[in-house]
Short mmCIF file of C-alpha atoms in Angstrom, two decimals:
data_model
loop_
_atom_site.label_atom_id
_atom_site.label_comp_id
_atom_site.label_asym_id
_atom_site.label_seq_id
_atom_site.Cartn_x
_atom_site.Cartn_y
_atom_site.Cartn_z
CA MET A 1 22.26 -26.70 36.58
CA ALA A 2 19.60 -25.70 33.91
CA GLY A 3 16.03 -25.92 35.02
CA HIS A 4 13.65 -28.21 33.38
CA GLY A 5 12.17 -25.42 31.56
CA SER A 6 15.29 -25.37 29.32
CA LYS A 7 14.69 -29.18 28.52
CA LYS A 8 11.57 -28.65 27.21
CA VAL A 9 12.38 -25.76 25.20
CA ILE A 10 14.86 -27.71 23.54
CA PHE A 11 13.02 -30.78 22.94
CA ALA A 12 10.19 -28.91 21.75
CA ALA A 13 12.48 -27.02 19.27
CA LEU A 14 14.25 -30.62 18.42
CA ALA A 15 11.31 -31.85 17.40
CA GLY A 16 9.54 -29.52 15.40
CA ASN A 17 13.23 -28.89 13.35
CA SER A 18 13.60 -32.64 12.72
CA LEU A 19 10.36 -33.01 11.06
CA ILE A 20 10.42 -29.44 9.09
CA ALA A 21 14.04 -30.22 7.86
CA ILE A 22 12.87 -33.53 6.09
CA THR A 23 9.92 -31.76 4.92
CA LYS A 24 12.00 -29.09 3.41
CA PHE A 25 14.81 -30.83 1.64
CA ALA A 26 12.22 -33.26 -0.13
CA ALA A 27 10.38 -29.95 -1.07
CA ALA A 28 13.92 -28.57 -2.26
CA ALA A 29 14.46 -31.78 -4.37
CA TYR A 30 11.06 -32.06 -6.00
CA THR A 31 10.96 -27.87 -7.03
CA GLY A 32 14.80 -27.15 -7.50
CA SER A 33 14.44 -23.94 -5.03
CA SER A 34 17.45 -22.74 -4.07
CA ALA A 35 15.73 -20.77 -0.84
CA MET A 36 13.77 -23.84 -0.07
CA LEU A 37 17.27 -25.89 0.13
CA SER A 38 18.68 -22.90 2.03
CA GLU A 39 15.57 -23.50 4.50
CA GLY A 40 16.06 -26.96 4.79
CA ILE A 41 19.89 -26.63 5.51
CA HIS A 42 18.78 -23.82 8.35
CA SER A 43 16.37 -26.28 10.22
CA LEU A 44 18.97 -29.17 10.01
CA VAL A 45 21.61 -27.15 11.71
CA ASP A 46 19.27 -26.17 13.88
CA THR A 47 18.59 -29.78 14.77
CA GLY A 48 21.98 -30.48 15.29
CA ASN A 49 22.37 -27.07 17.52
CA GLN A 50 19.73 -29.02 20.11
CA GLY A 51 21.24 -31.85 20.15
CA LEU A 52 24.53 -30.05 21.12
CA LEU A 53 22.54 -28.00 23.86
CA LEU A 54 21.16 -31.16 25.20
CA TYR A 55 24.44 -32.45 25.45
CA GLY A 56 25.92 -29.33 27.02
CA LEU A 57 23.31 -29.73 29.29
CA ARG A 58 24.30 -33.38 30.36
CA LYS A 59 27.62 -32.56 31.01
CA SER A 60 26.98 -29.58 32.52
CA LYS A 61 25.50 -31.76 35.62
CA GLN A 62 28.40 -33.65 35.75
CA PRO A 63 30.07 -33.90 39.66
CA ALA A 64 33.20 -32.05 40.49
CA ASP A 65 36.40 -34.03 40.52
CA GLN A 66 40.29 -33.88 40.87
CA ARG A 67 40.84 -32.02 37.07
CA HIS A 68 37.64 -29.94 37.44
CA PRO A 69 37.50 -29.10 41.25
CA PHE A 70 34.73 -26.38 40.32
CA GLY A 71 32.58 -28.73 38.41
CA TYR A 72 31.66 -28.97 34.67
CA GLY A 73 28.98 -26.09 34.59
CA ALA A 74 30.77 -24.27 32.10
CA GLU A 75 29.95 -27.06 29.45
CA LEU A 76 27.05 -25.98 28.71
CA TYR A 77 28.23 -22.22 28.18
CA PHE A 78 31.15 -23.65 25.56
CA TRP A 79 28.12 -25.80 23.63
CA SER A 80 26.47 -22.86 23.63
CA PHE A 81 29.19 -20.79 21.89
CA VAL A 82 29.42 -23.87 19.26
CA VAL A 83 26.09 -23.46 18.30
CA ALA A 84 26.83 -19.74 17.28
CA ILE A 85 29.65 -20.54 15.27
CA LEU A 86 28.08 -23.54 13.73
CA ILE A 87 24.84 -21.27 12.63
CA PHE A 88 27.48 -18.92 11.02
CA ALA A 89 29.62 -21.16 9.48
CA VAL A 90 27.36 -23.86 8.18
CA GLY A 91 23.98 -22.35 8.21
CA ALA A 92 24.72 -18.83 7.05
CA GLY A 93 27.56 -19.86 4.93
CA VAL A 94 25.94 -22.36 2.81
CA SER A 95 22.85 -20.50 2.29
CA ILE A 96 24.80 -17.53 1.12
CA TYR A 97 26.84 -19.74 -1.36
CA GLU A 98 23.44 -21.30 -2.59
CA GLY A 99 22.31 -18.18 -3.10
CA ILE A 100 25.30 -16.49 -5.04
CA GLN A 101 25.14 -19.87 -7.46
CA LYS A 102 21.50 -19.46 -8.17
CA VAL A 103 21.55 -15.62 -9.08
CA LEU A 104 24.74 -16.08 -11.05
CA HIS A 105 22.63 -19.16 -12.83
CA PRO A 106 19.08 -19.10 -12.19
CA HIS A 107 16.96 -21.78 -13.24
CA PRO A 108 12.76 -21.59 -12.76
CA VAL A 109 11.35 -23.35 -10.08
CA SER A 110 8.90 -26.33 -10.52
CA ASP A 111 5.47 -26.55 -9.03
CA PRO A 112 6.01 -23.70 -6.34
CA ILE A 113 2.79 -24.94 -4.78
CA VAL A 114 4.34 -27.57 -3.16
CA ALA A 115 6.86 -25.43 -1.75
CA TYR A 116 3.93 -23.05 -0.54
CA VAL A 117 2.47 -26.24 1.30
CA VAL A 118 5.76 -27.02 3.08
CA LEU A 119 6.64 -23.58 4.12
CA GLY A 120 2.84 -22.91 5.54
CA ALA A 121 3.45 -26.24 7.60
CA ALA A 122 6.85 -25.22 8.74
CA MET A 123 5.57 -22.06 9.74
CA VAL A 124 3.25 -23.89 11.74
CA PHE A 125 5.80 -26.04 13.38
CA GLU A 126 8.04 -23.01 14.13
CA ALA A 127 5.51 -20.52 15.50
CA VAL A 128 4.69 -23.79 18.24
CA ALA A 129 8.29 -24.08 19.30
CA TRP A 130 8.83 -20.10 18.92
CA TRP A 131 5.75 -19.83 21.36
CA ILE A 132 6.94 -22.35 24.03
CA ALA A 133 10.42 -21.01 24.05
CA TYR A 134 8.92 -17.30 24.22
CA LYS A 135 6.93 -18.36 27.37
CA GLU A 136 9.63 -19.77 29.02
CA PHE A 137 12.01 -16.54 28.19
CA ASN A 138 8.98 -14.30 29.64
CA GLN A 139 9.17 -16.14 33.08
CA VAL A 140 12.69 -15.56 33.81
CA ARG A 141 12.86 -12.08 32.50
CA GLY A 142 10.24 -10.48 34.44
CA LYS A 143 9.75 -6.75 33.66
CA LYS A 144 12.85 -6.28 31.96
CA SER A 145 13.01 -5.69 28.23
CA LEU A 146 13.93 -8.19 25.87
CA PHE A 147 17.27 -7.05 25.18
CA ALA A 148 18.01 -6.36 28.63
CA ALA A 149 16.78 -9.52 29.74
CA VAL A 150 19.15 -11.51 27.32
CA ARG A 151 22.13 -9.39 28.13
CA ASP A 152 21.58 -10.30 32.08
CA SER A 153 20.67 -14.16 31.51
CA LYS A 154 23.18 -16.72 32.57
CA ASP A 155 21.10 -19.70 31.26
CA PRO A 156 22.04 -19.46 27.13
CA THR A 157 19.51 -22.46 26.43
CA VAL A 158 16.48 -20.48 26.64
CA PHE A 159 17.45 -17.43 24.40
CA THR A 160 19.32 -19.29 22.25
CA VAL A 161 16.23 -21.37 20.98
CA LEU A 162 13.92 -17.97 20.83
CA PHE A 163 16.96 -16.40 18.74
CA GLU A 164 17.19 -19.63 16.46
CA ASP A 165 13.19 -20.05 15.92
CA THR A 166 13.19 -16.15 15.43
CA ALA A 167 15.86 -16.56 12.74
CA ALA A 168 13.49 -19.47 11.25
CA MET A 169 10.44 -17.03 11.12
CA LEU A 170 11.99 -14.50 9.28
CA GLY A 171 13.93 -17.02 6.87
CA LEU A 172 10.46 -18.62 6.04
CA LEU A 173 9.23 -15.29 5.41
CA VAL A 174 11.99 -14.38 3.04
CA ALA A 175 11.80 -17.92 0.87
CA LEU A 176 8.05 -17.13 0.43
CA LEU A 177 8.43 -13.68 -0.72
CA GLY A 178 11.18 -14.83 -2.91
CA LEU A 179 9.07 -17.95 -4.61
CA LEU A 180 6.09 -15.40 -4.77
CA GLY A 181 8.59 -12.72 -6.78
CA VAL A 182 9.68 -15.84 -9.38
CA GLN A 183 6.21 -17.06 -9.69
CA TYR A 184 4.29 -13.98 -10.49
CA LEU A 185 7.44 -11.66 -11.48
CA GLY A 186 9.00 -14.18 -13.79
CA LEU A 187 12.36 -13.10 -11.94
CA ALA A 188 14.20 -16.71 -11.28
CA TRP A 189 17.10 -15.00 -9.68
CA LEU A 190 14.79 -13.67 -6.77
CA ASP A 191 14.96 -17.36 -5.50
CA GLY A 192 18.96 -16.96 -5.09
CA ALA A 193 18.52 -13.68 -3.55
CA ALA A 194 16.03 -14.92 -1.24
CA SER A 195 19.00 -17.54 -0.11
CA ILE A 196 21.44 -14.72 0.26
CA MET A 197 18.99 -13.20 2.54
CA ILE A 198 18.25 -15.87 4.63
CA GLY A 199 22.18 -16.59 4.97
CA VAL A 200 22.37 -12.83 6.04
CA ILE A 201 19.69 -13.58 8.81
CA LEU A 202 21.50 -16.67 9.99
CA GLY A 203 24.55 -14.64 10.18
CA GLY A 204 23.13 -12.03 11.96
CA THR A 205 21.71 -14.08 14.41
CA ALA A 206 24.89 -16.61 15.04
CA ALA A 207 26.61 -13.12 15.53
CA LEU A 208 24.64 -11.66 18.40
CA LEU A 209 24.40 -15.39 20.21
CA ALA A 210 28.43 -15.54 19.61
CA TYR A 211 28.72 -12.14 21.66
CA GLU A 212 26.17 -12.71 24.50
CA THR A 213 27.37 -16.23 25.12
CA LYS A 214 31.33 -15.12 25.10
CA GLY A 215 30.56 -13.09 27.85
CA LEU A 216 29.11 -16.53 29.89
CA LEU A 217 32.31 -18.36 28.69
CA ILE A 218 34.83 -15.77 29.72
CA GLY A 219 32.80 -15.41 33.17
CA GLU A 220 30.44 -13.23 34.23
CA GLY A 221 29.23 -12.28 37.89
CA ALA A 222 26.18 -12.60 39.74
CA SER A 223 23.44 -10.39 39.28
CA PRO A 224 22.82 -6.82 41.33
CA GLU A 225 19.96 -8.54 43.02
CA VAL A 226 22.46 -11.44 44.29
CA LEU A 227 25.02 -9.28 45.10
CA ALA A 228 22.64 -6.96 47.34
CA LYS A 229 21.32 -9.96 49.17
CA ILE A 230 24.91 -10.97 50.05
CA GLU A 231 25.50 -7.37 51.42
CA SER A 232 22.25 -7.67 53.61
CA ILE A 233 23.20 -10.84 54.95
CA ILE A 234 26.91 -9.74 55.76
CA ASP A 235 25.63 -6.07 57.46
CA ALA A 236 23.19 -8.14 59.42
CA THR A 237 26.22 -9.80 61.16
CA PRO A 238 27.41 -7.89 64.50
CA ALA A 239 30.71 -9.86 64.50
CA ILE A 240 31.88 -8.31 60.94
CA SER A 241 32.95 -4.34 60.84
CA ASN A 242 33.56 -4.39 57.18
CA LEU A 243 32.82 -6.20 53.86
CA ASN A 244 36.05 -5.48 52.07
CA GLU A 245 35.25 -7.15 48.82
CA ILE A 246 32.70 -9.55 46.90
CA ARG A 247 33.88 -11.47 44.17
CA THR A 248 31.35 -14.15 42.01
CA LEU A 249 31.32 -16.10 39.08
CA HIS A 250 29.06 -17.78 37.10
CA ARG A 251 29.92 -21.21 36.36
CA GLY A 252 26.77 -22.31 35.20
CA PRO A 253 23.10 -21.05 34.97
CA HIS A 254 22.62 -21.99 38.54
CA ASP A 255 26.03 -22.43 39.94
CA VAL A 256 27.78 -19.51 41.36
CA LEU A 257 31.23 -19.08 43.16
CA LEU A 258 31.52 -16.71 45.81
CA ALA A 259 34.73 -15.20 47.16
CA LEU A 260 34.48 -12.72 50.35
CA SER A 261 36.70 -10.64 52.11
CA VAL A 262 35.82 -9.59 55.56
CA ASP A 263 36.79 -7.88 58.28
CA PHE A 264 35.51 -8.82 61.72
CA ILE A 265 35.97 -6.64 64.90
CA ASP A 266 39.01 -6.36 66.90
CA GLU A 267 37.28 -7.67 70.29
CA VAL A 268 36.13 -10.67 68.90
CA THR A 269 37.77 -14.57 69.98
CA ALA A 270 39.17 -16.94 67.12
CA GLY A 271 35.80 -19.22 68.28
CA THR A 272 33.74 -16.38 67.53
CA VAL A 273 35.18 -15.72 64.00
CA GLU A 274 34.64 -19.57 63.16
CA GLU A 275 30.91 -20.04 64.06
CA THR A 276 30.52 -17.02 62.35
CA ILE A 277 31.69 -18.23 59.24
CA TYR A 278 29.95 -21.21 59.55
CA SER A 279 26.80 -19.58 60.23
CA LEU A 280 26.94 -17.21 57.08
CA GLU A 281 28.19 -20.30 54.98
CA ARG A 282 24.50 -21.48 56.10
CA THR A 283 22.76 -18.22 55.64
CA ILE A 284 23.75 -17.54 52.51
CA LYS A 285 23.60 -21.03 51.01
CA MET A 286 20.02 -21.51 52.16
CA GLU A 287 18.75 -17.82 50.91
CA LEU A 288 20.74 -18.05 47.67
CA PRO A 289 21.09 -21.74 46.86
CA GLN A 290 22.68 -20.88 43.48
CA VAL A 291 26.32 -20.22 45.44
CA THR A 292 27.21 -23.78 45.77
CA ARG A 293 30.79 -22.99 46.35
CA LEU A 294 31.86 -20.17 48.98
CA PHE A 295 35.36 -19.02 50.41
CA ILE A 296 35.53 -16.44 53.09
CA GLU A 297 38.81 -14.74 53.79
CA VAL A 298 39.33 -12.67 57.41
CA GLN A 299 41.43 -9.61 56.38
CA ALA A 300 41.74 -6.40 58.36
CA LYS A 301 40.46 -3.47 56.11
CA GLU A 302 43.50 -1.77 55.78
CA HIS A 303 45.37 -4.74 54.73
CA HIS A 304 43.13 -5.66 52.17
CA GLU A 305 43.24 -1.67 50.86
CA LYS A 306 47.01 -2.17 50.60
CA MET A 307 47.14 -5.32 48.57
CA ILE A 308 44.55 -4.05 46.09
CA ALA A 309 46.72 -0.85 45.70
CA GLU A 310 49.61 -2.85 44.98
CA GLU A 311 47.70 -5.07 42.50
CA LYS A 312 46.83 -1.74 40.76
CA GLU A 313 50.70 -0.36 40.53
CA ALA A 314 51.67 -3.74 39.56
CA THR A 315 49.21 -3.82 36.73
CA SER A 316 49.79 0.07 35.89
CA ALA A 317 53.93 -1.20 35.38
CA ASP A 318 52.71 -4.11 33.34
#
């Protein structure tokens, strides 16, 4: 399940975006700025997205039942993917459409000072939300680079909010530049161009989020560190002669399904096999609490290799 830190990041973004959206729409109605309207739509979409992420977190905590025997952890991945679609379809689509209309039919922005004040306040709110998300993400990523940490992350909530807030900061900067261009260069179409640029930023953000979340939705394995730990536990088990295969699947940020195929030494008794499997399950779940479900298959090494070869032949024939 996602930790408390994820909820803190989402609640901070939800509170900030709700206030910002109301303010931006009011300023857009007062000034007639297309870029400001796009920013209002952007913040409204972000607010809805945070609501969807909270819903996904709550649904992912449902206990397993007969219809979903492995639990509902993947609900979080599904709703994170929906968020990416909404950013693209609603945020980017409406912003680009509004911007094109403004470029084709430009009109001056009235009282830009109001828009500047709103943009300044929005930047402060967004900066606070961005800093909270960035600090939380830094705790998770350790010494990895930003992109490596996003690629390896199994919790989409933190990097989704971080990307949204980064896009929001860039959008605010573009909106500011557009309004300055309208005021000081006298080019009314620049306000529409800024709206189009905001839509492009949102579209790029949505594409990146969709790509990263797609991998989680399809099914990603555990990290190399987790795999190495499992291998070391198996190697330290004297009754096991060979680890045939490890297969892992993240059902949620902290919900890993683990399947092992092991070969025992020929001399061990059935009772020893049972005791060893029981001990392995306890040790793995104690040292790796994210492994919530564990299945161990006892299989001779040569039989396992033969089965893998047959599977490859069948796949090649298809």
